[in-house]
Coordinates of C-alpha atoms in Angstrom, one line a residue:
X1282 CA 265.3 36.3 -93.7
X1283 CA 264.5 34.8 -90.6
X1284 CA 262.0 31.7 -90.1
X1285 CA 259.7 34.2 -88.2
X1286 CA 259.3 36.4 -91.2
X1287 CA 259.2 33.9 -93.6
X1288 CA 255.9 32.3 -91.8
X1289 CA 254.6 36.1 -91.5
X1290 CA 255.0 36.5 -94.9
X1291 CA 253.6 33.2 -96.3
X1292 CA 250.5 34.2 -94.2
X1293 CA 250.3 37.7 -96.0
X1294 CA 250.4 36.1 -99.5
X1295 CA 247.6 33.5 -98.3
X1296 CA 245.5 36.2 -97.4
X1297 CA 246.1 38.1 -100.1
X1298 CA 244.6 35.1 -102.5
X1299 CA 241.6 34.6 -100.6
X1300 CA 240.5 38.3 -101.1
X1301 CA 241.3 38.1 -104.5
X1302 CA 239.1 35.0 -105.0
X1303 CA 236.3 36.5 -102.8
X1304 CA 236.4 39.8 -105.2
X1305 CA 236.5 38.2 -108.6
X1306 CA 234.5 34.6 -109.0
X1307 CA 232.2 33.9 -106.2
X1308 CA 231.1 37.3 -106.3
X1309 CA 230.0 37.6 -109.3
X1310 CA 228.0 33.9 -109.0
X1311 CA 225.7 35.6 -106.1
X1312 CA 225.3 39.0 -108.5
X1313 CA 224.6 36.7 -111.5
X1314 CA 221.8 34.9 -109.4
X1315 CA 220.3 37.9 -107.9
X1316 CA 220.1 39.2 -111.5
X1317 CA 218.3 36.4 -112.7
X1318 CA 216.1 36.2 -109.9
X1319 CA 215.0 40.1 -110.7
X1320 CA 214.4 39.2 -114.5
X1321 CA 212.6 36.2 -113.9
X1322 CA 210.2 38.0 -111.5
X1323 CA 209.6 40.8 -114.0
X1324 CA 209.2 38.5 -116.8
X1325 CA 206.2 37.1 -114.6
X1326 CA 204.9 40.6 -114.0
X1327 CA 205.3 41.3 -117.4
X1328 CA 203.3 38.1 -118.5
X1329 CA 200.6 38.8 -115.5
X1330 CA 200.2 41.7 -117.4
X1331 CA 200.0 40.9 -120.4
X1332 CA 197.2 38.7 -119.3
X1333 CA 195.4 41.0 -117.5
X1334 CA 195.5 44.0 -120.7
X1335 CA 193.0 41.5 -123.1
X1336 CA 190.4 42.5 -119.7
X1337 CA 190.8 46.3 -120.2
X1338 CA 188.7 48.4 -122.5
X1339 CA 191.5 51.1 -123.7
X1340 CA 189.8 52.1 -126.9
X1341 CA 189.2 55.3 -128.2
X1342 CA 191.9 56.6 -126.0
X1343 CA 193.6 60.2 -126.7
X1344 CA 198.0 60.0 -128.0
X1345 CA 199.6 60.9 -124.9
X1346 CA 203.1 60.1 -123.8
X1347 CA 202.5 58.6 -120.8
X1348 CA 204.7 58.4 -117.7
X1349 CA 204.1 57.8 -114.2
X1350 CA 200.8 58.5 -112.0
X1351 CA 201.2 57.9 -108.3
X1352 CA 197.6 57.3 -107.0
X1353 CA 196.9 58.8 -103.1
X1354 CA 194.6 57.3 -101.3
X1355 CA 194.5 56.4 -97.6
X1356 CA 195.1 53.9 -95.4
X1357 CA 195.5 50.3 -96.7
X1358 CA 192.8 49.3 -94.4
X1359 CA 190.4 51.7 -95.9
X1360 CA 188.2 51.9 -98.9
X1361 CA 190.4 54.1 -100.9
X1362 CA 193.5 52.0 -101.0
X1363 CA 192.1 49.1 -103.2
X1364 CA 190.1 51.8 -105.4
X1365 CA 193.1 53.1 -105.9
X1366 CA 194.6 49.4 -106.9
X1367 CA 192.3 48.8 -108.8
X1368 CA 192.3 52.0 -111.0
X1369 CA 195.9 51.6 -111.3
X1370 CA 195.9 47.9 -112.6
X1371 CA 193.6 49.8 -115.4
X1372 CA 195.7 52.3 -116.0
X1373 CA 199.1 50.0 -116.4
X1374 CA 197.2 47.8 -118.7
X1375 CA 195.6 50.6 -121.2
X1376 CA 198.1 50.2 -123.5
X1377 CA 199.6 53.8 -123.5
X1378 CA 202.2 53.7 -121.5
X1379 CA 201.1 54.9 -117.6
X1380 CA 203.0 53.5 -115.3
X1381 CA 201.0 53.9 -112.0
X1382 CA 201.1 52.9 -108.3
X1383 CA 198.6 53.6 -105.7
X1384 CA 200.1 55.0 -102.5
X1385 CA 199.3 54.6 -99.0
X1386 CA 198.8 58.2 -97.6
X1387 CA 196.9 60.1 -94.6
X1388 CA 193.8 60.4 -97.3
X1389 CA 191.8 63.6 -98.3
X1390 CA 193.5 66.3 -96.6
X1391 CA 197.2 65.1 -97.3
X1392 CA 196.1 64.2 -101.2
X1393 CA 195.4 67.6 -101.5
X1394 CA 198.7 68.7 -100.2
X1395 CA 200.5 66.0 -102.3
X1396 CA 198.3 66.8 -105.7
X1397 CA 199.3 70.4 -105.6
X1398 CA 203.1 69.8 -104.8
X1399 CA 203.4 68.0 -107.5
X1400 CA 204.2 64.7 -105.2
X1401 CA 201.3 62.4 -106.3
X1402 CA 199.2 62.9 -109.7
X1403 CA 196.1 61.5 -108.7
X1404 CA 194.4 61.5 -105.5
X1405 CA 190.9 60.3 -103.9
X1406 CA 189.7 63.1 -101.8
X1407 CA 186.2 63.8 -100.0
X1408 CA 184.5 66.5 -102.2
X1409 CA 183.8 68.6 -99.2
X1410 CA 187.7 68.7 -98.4
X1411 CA 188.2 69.5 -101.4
X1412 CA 185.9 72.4 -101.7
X1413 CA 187.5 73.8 -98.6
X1414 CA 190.8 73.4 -100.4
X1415 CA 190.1 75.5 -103.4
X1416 CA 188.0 78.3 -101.7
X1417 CA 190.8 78.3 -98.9
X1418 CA 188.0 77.5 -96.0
X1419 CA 188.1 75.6 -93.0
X1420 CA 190.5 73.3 -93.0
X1421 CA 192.0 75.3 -95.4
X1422 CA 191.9 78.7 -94.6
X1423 CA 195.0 81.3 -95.4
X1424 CA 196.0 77.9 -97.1
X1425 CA 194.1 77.9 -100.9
X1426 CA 194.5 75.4 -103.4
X1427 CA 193.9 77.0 -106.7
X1428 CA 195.0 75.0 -108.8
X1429 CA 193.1 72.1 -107.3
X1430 CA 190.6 70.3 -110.3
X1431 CA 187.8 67.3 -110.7
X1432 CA 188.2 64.6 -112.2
X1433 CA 184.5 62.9 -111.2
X1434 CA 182.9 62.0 -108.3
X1435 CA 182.8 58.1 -107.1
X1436 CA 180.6 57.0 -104.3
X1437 CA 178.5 58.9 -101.2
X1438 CA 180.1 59.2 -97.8
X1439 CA 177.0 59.3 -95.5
X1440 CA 176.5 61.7 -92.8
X1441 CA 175.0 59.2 -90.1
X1442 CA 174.0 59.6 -86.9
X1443 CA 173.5 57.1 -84.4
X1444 CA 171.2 57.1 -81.6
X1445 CA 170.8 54.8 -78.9
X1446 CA 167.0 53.6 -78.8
X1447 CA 166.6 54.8 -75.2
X1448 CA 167.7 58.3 -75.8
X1449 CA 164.4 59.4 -77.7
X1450 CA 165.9 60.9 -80.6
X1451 CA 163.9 60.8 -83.7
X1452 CA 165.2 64.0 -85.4
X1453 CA 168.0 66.6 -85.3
X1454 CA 166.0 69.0 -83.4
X1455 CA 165.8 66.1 -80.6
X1456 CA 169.6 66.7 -80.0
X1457 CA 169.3 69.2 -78.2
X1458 CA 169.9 68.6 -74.2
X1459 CA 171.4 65.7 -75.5
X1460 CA 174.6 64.1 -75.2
X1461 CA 176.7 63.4 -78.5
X1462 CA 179.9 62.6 -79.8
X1463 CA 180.8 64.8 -83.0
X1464 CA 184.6 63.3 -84.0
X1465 CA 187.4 64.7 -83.7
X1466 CA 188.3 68.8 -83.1
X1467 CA 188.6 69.9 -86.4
X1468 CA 188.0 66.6 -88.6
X1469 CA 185.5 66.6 -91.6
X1470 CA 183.1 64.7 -89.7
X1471 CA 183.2 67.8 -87.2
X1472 CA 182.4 70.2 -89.9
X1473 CA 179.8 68.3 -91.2
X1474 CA 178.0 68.6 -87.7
X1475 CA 178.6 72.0 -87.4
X1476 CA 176.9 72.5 -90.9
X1477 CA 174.0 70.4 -90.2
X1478 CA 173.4 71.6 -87.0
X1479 CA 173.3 75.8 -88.5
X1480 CA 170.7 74.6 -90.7
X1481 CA 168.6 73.5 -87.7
X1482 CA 169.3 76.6 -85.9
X1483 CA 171.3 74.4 -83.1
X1484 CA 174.7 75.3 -81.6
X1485 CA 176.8 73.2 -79.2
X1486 CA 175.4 75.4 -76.8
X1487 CA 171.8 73.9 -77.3
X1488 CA 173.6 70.2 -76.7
X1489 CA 173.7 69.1 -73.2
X1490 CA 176.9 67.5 -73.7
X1491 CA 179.8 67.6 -76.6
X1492 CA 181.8 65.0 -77.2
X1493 CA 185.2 65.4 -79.5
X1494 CA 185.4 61.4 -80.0
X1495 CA 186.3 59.0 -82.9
X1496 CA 183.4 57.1 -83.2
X1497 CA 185.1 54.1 -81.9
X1498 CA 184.9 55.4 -78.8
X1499 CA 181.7 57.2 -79.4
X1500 CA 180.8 53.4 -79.8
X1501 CA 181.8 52.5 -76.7
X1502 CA 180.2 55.3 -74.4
X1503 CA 176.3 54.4 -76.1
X1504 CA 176.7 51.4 -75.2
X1505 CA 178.0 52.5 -71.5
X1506 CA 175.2 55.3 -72.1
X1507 CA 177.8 58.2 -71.5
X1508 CA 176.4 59.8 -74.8
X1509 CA 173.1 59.2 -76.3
X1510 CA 174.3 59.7 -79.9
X1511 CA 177.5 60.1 -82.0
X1512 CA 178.2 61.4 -85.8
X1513 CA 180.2 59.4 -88.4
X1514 CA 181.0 59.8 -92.6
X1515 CA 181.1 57.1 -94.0
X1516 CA 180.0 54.9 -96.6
X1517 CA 177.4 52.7 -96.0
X1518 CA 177.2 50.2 -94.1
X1519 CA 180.4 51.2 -91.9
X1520 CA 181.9 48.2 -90.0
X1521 CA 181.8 50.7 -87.0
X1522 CA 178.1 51.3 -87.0
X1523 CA 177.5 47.4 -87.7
X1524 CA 179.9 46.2 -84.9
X1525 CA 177.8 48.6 -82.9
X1526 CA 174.4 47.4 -83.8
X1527 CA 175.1 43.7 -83.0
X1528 CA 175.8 44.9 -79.7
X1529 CA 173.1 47.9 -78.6
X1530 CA 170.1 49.0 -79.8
X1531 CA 170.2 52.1 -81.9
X1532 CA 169.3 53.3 -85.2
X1533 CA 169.8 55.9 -87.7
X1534 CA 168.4 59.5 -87.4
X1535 CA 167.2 61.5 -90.9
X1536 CA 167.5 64.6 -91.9
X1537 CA 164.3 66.2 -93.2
X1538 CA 164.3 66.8 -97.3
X1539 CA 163.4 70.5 -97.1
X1540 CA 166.4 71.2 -94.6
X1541 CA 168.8 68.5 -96.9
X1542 CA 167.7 70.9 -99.4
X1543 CA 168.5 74.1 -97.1
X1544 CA 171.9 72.4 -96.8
X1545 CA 172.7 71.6 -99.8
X1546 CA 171.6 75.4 -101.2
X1547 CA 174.5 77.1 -99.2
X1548 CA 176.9 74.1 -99.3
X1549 CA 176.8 72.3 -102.7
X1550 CA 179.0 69.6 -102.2
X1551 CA 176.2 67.6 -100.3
X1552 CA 173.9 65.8 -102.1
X1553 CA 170.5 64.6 -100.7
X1554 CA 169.9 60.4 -100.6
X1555 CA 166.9 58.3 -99.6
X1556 CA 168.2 54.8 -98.5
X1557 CA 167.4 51.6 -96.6
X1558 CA 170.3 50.6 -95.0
X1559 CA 169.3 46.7 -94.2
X1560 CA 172.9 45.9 -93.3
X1561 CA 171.8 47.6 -90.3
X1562 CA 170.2 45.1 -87.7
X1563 CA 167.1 46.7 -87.6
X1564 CA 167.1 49.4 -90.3
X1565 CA 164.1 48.7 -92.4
X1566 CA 162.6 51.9 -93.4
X1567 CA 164.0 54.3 -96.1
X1568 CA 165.7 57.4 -94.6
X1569 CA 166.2 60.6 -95.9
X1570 CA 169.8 61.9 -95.6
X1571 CA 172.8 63.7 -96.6
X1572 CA 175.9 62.6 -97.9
X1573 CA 179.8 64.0 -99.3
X1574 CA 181.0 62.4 -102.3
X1575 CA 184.3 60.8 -102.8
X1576 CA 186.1 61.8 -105.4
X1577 CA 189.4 61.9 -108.2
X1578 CA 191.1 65.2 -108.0
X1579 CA 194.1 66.7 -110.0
X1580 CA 196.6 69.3 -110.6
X1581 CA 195.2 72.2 -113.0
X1582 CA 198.8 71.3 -114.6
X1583 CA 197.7 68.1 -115.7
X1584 CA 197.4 67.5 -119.8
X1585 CA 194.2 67.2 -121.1
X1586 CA 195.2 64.0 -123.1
X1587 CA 196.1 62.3 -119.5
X1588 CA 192.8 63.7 -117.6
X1589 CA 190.7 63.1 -120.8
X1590 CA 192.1 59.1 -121.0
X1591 CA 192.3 58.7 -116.9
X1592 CA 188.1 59.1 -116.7
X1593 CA 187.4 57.1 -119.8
X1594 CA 189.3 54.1 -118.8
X1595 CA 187.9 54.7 -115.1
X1596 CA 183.9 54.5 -116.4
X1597 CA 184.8 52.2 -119.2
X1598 CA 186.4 49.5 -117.1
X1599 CA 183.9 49.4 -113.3
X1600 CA 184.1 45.5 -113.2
X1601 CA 187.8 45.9 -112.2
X1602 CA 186.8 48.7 -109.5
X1603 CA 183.8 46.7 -108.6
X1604 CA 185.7 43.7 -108.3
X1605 CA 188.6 45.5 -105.2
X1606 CA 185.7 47.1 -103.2
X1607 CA 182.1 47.0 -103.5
X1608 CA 182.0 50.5 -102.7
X1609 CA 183.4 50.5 -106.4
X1610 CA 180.0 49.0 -107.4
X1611 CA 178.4 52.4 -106.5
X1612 CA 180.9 54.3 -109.0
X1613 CA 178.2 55.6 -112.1
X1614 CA 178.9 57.4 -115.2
X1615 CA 175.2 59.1 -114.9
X1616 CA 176.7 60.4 -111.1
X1617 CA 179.8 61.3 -112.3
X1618 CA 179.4 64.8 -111.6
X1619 CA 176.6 64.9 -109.1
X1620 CA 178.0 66.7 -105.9
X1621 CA 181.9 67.9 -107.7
X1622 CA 182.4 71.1 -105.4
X1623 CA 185.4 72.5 -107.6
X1624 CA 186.2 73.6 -111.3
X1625 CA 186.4 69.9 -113.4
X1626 CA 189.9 69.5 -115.7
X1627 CA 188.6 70.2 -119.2
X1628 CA 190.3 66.9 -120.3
X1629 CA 187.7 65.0 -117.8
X1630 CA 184.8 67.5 -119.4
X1631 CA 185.6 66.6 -122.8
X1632 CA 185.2 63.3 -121.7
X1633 CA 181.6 63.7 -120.2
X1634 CA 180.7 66.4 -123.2
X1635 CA 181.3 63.1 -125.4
X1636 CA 179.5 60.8 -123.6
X1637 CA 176.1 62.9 -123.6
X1638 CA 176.3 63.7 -127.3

């Protein structure tokens, strides 16, 4: 063998050793570590828990084997995402083996989508959405959602109108020749104006000017005064309404109680509210308006054990929803079914049959 190989080979065998080493011990170090890392942070999840089940009433609760329940909600900026939270800490710490997770999504007209493909088992969904949905209107037509069921209702989503205090707008019939922003083409906020506006007897033709804006930049053209007025739903107070009331002059419009009642007659999923919305600079008198409900839907597939539990530990645990939103401070047992536009899952009814016994 010649010196040259002999090097080349002494090399190979080297090389050989160090891949060997790298493969076997040092390997197995970083894998040991990373495992420990993982079960020390579940033990501390695990203890978190544990803590956190002594807070949760779970009694009274029907057998049930359990499993996962992916919560929709909506954006993690929204109202929906830490309801959703919340109601899942509740559910993971009822003792009854949920495993659940509330998941970031498009809100109420992708819930319903992922509730009825089977890709979420919860969802929080606007009650007029979800009326479309299971009558196959609107947003909905040629696309029904059968199988689509209540759980309860949560908290009202006002219809508000803003007005800018030099437009003259008092009332709805004021709109017309006027200049408003009514969201976006097609949005829920759009069919809410179109609704209101039929039971005034006002078209967009009446209008002198639609708008098809979010109400961000409805916001911006009152104060510019390209529009004297623009339409949101929301829950009150909305940030966007409050940033814009710091900054202009404008105010709330009502809708009279005989037409809320008009309204409500041929679309049932409103309800009819009288509040004073003081977080508004200069909102001191009680208004008369309308308002969608937000709401827990289901699959029809769901077992009654699992929609029976899911409500009871909802309405029997509101400090934890109160405590991730105060919007979860407006969630009542005696409202729990005041404005549900679809067919309620018998489990949630037996629920609600119990509690008025």
């Amino acid at each position: 063998m010649t010196k040259k190989k002999f090097m080349t080979l002494i090399m190979l065998i080297a090389l050989a050793a160090v891949v060997l080493t790298a493969c076997s011990g040092g390997g197995n170090k970083k894998e040991d570590s990373s495992a420990n890392a993982t079960k020390t942070e579940e033990g501390a999840k695990t203890e978190e828990g544990n803590k956190a089940t002594g807070d949760i009433k779970a009694e009274g609760l029907m057998e049930t084997k359990g499993g996962f329940m992916s919560v929709a909600t909506g954006g993690t900026g929204g109202t929906y995402y830490p309801l959703g939270g919340a109601l899942s800490n509740i559910l993971n710490n009822a003792g009854v083996n949920y495993t659940a997770t509330a998941q970031a999504t498009g809100a109420s007209v992708e819930n319903v989508e992922l509730i009825t493909k089977g890709d979420a088992e919860i969802a929080f969904i606007q009650n007029d959405v979800a009326y479309y949905a299971a009558n196959g209107t609107d947003t909905f037509k040629g696309n029904q959602k059968s199988s689509l069921r209540g759980l309860c209702c949560l908290y009202p989503e006002f219809v508000q109108i803003a007005a800018s205090d030099d437009s003259g707008i008092e009332t709805i019939e004021d709109l017309k020749g006027k200049k408003v922003a009514v969201g976006a083409p097609g949005s829920g906020v759009e069919v809410n104006v179109k609704q209101i506006l039929e039971i005034h007897g006002i078209t967009y033709d009446d209008l002198g000017k639609v708008d098809f804006l979010s109400f961000a930049e409805a916001a911006d053209q009152i104060k510019s005064g390209q529009i004297d007025a623009a339409f949101i739903t929301a829950a009150i107070p909305s940030s966007a309404f409050t940033e814009l009331a710091t900054t202009h002059n404008i105010h709330l419009v009502p809708i009279a109680e005989d037409k809320a009642a008009e309204l409500i007659k041929k679309y049932p999923f409103y309800v009819n509210l009288h509040v004073t919305p003081t977080e508004y600079k200069g909102q001191d008198k009680e208004l008369s308006l309308v308002a969608v409900q937000s709401m827990l839907a289901v699959d029809e597939k769901m077992a009654d054990e699992d929609a029976y539990n899911i409500v009871k530990l909802l309405f029997e645990n509101l400090d934890t929803m109160k405590e991730s939103h105060a919007r979860g401070g407006d969630i009542a047992l005696d409202k729990a079914l005041d404005g549900m536009s679809i067919e309620v899952h018998p489990g949630a009814q037996k629920y609600f049959d119990e509690v008025k016994k």
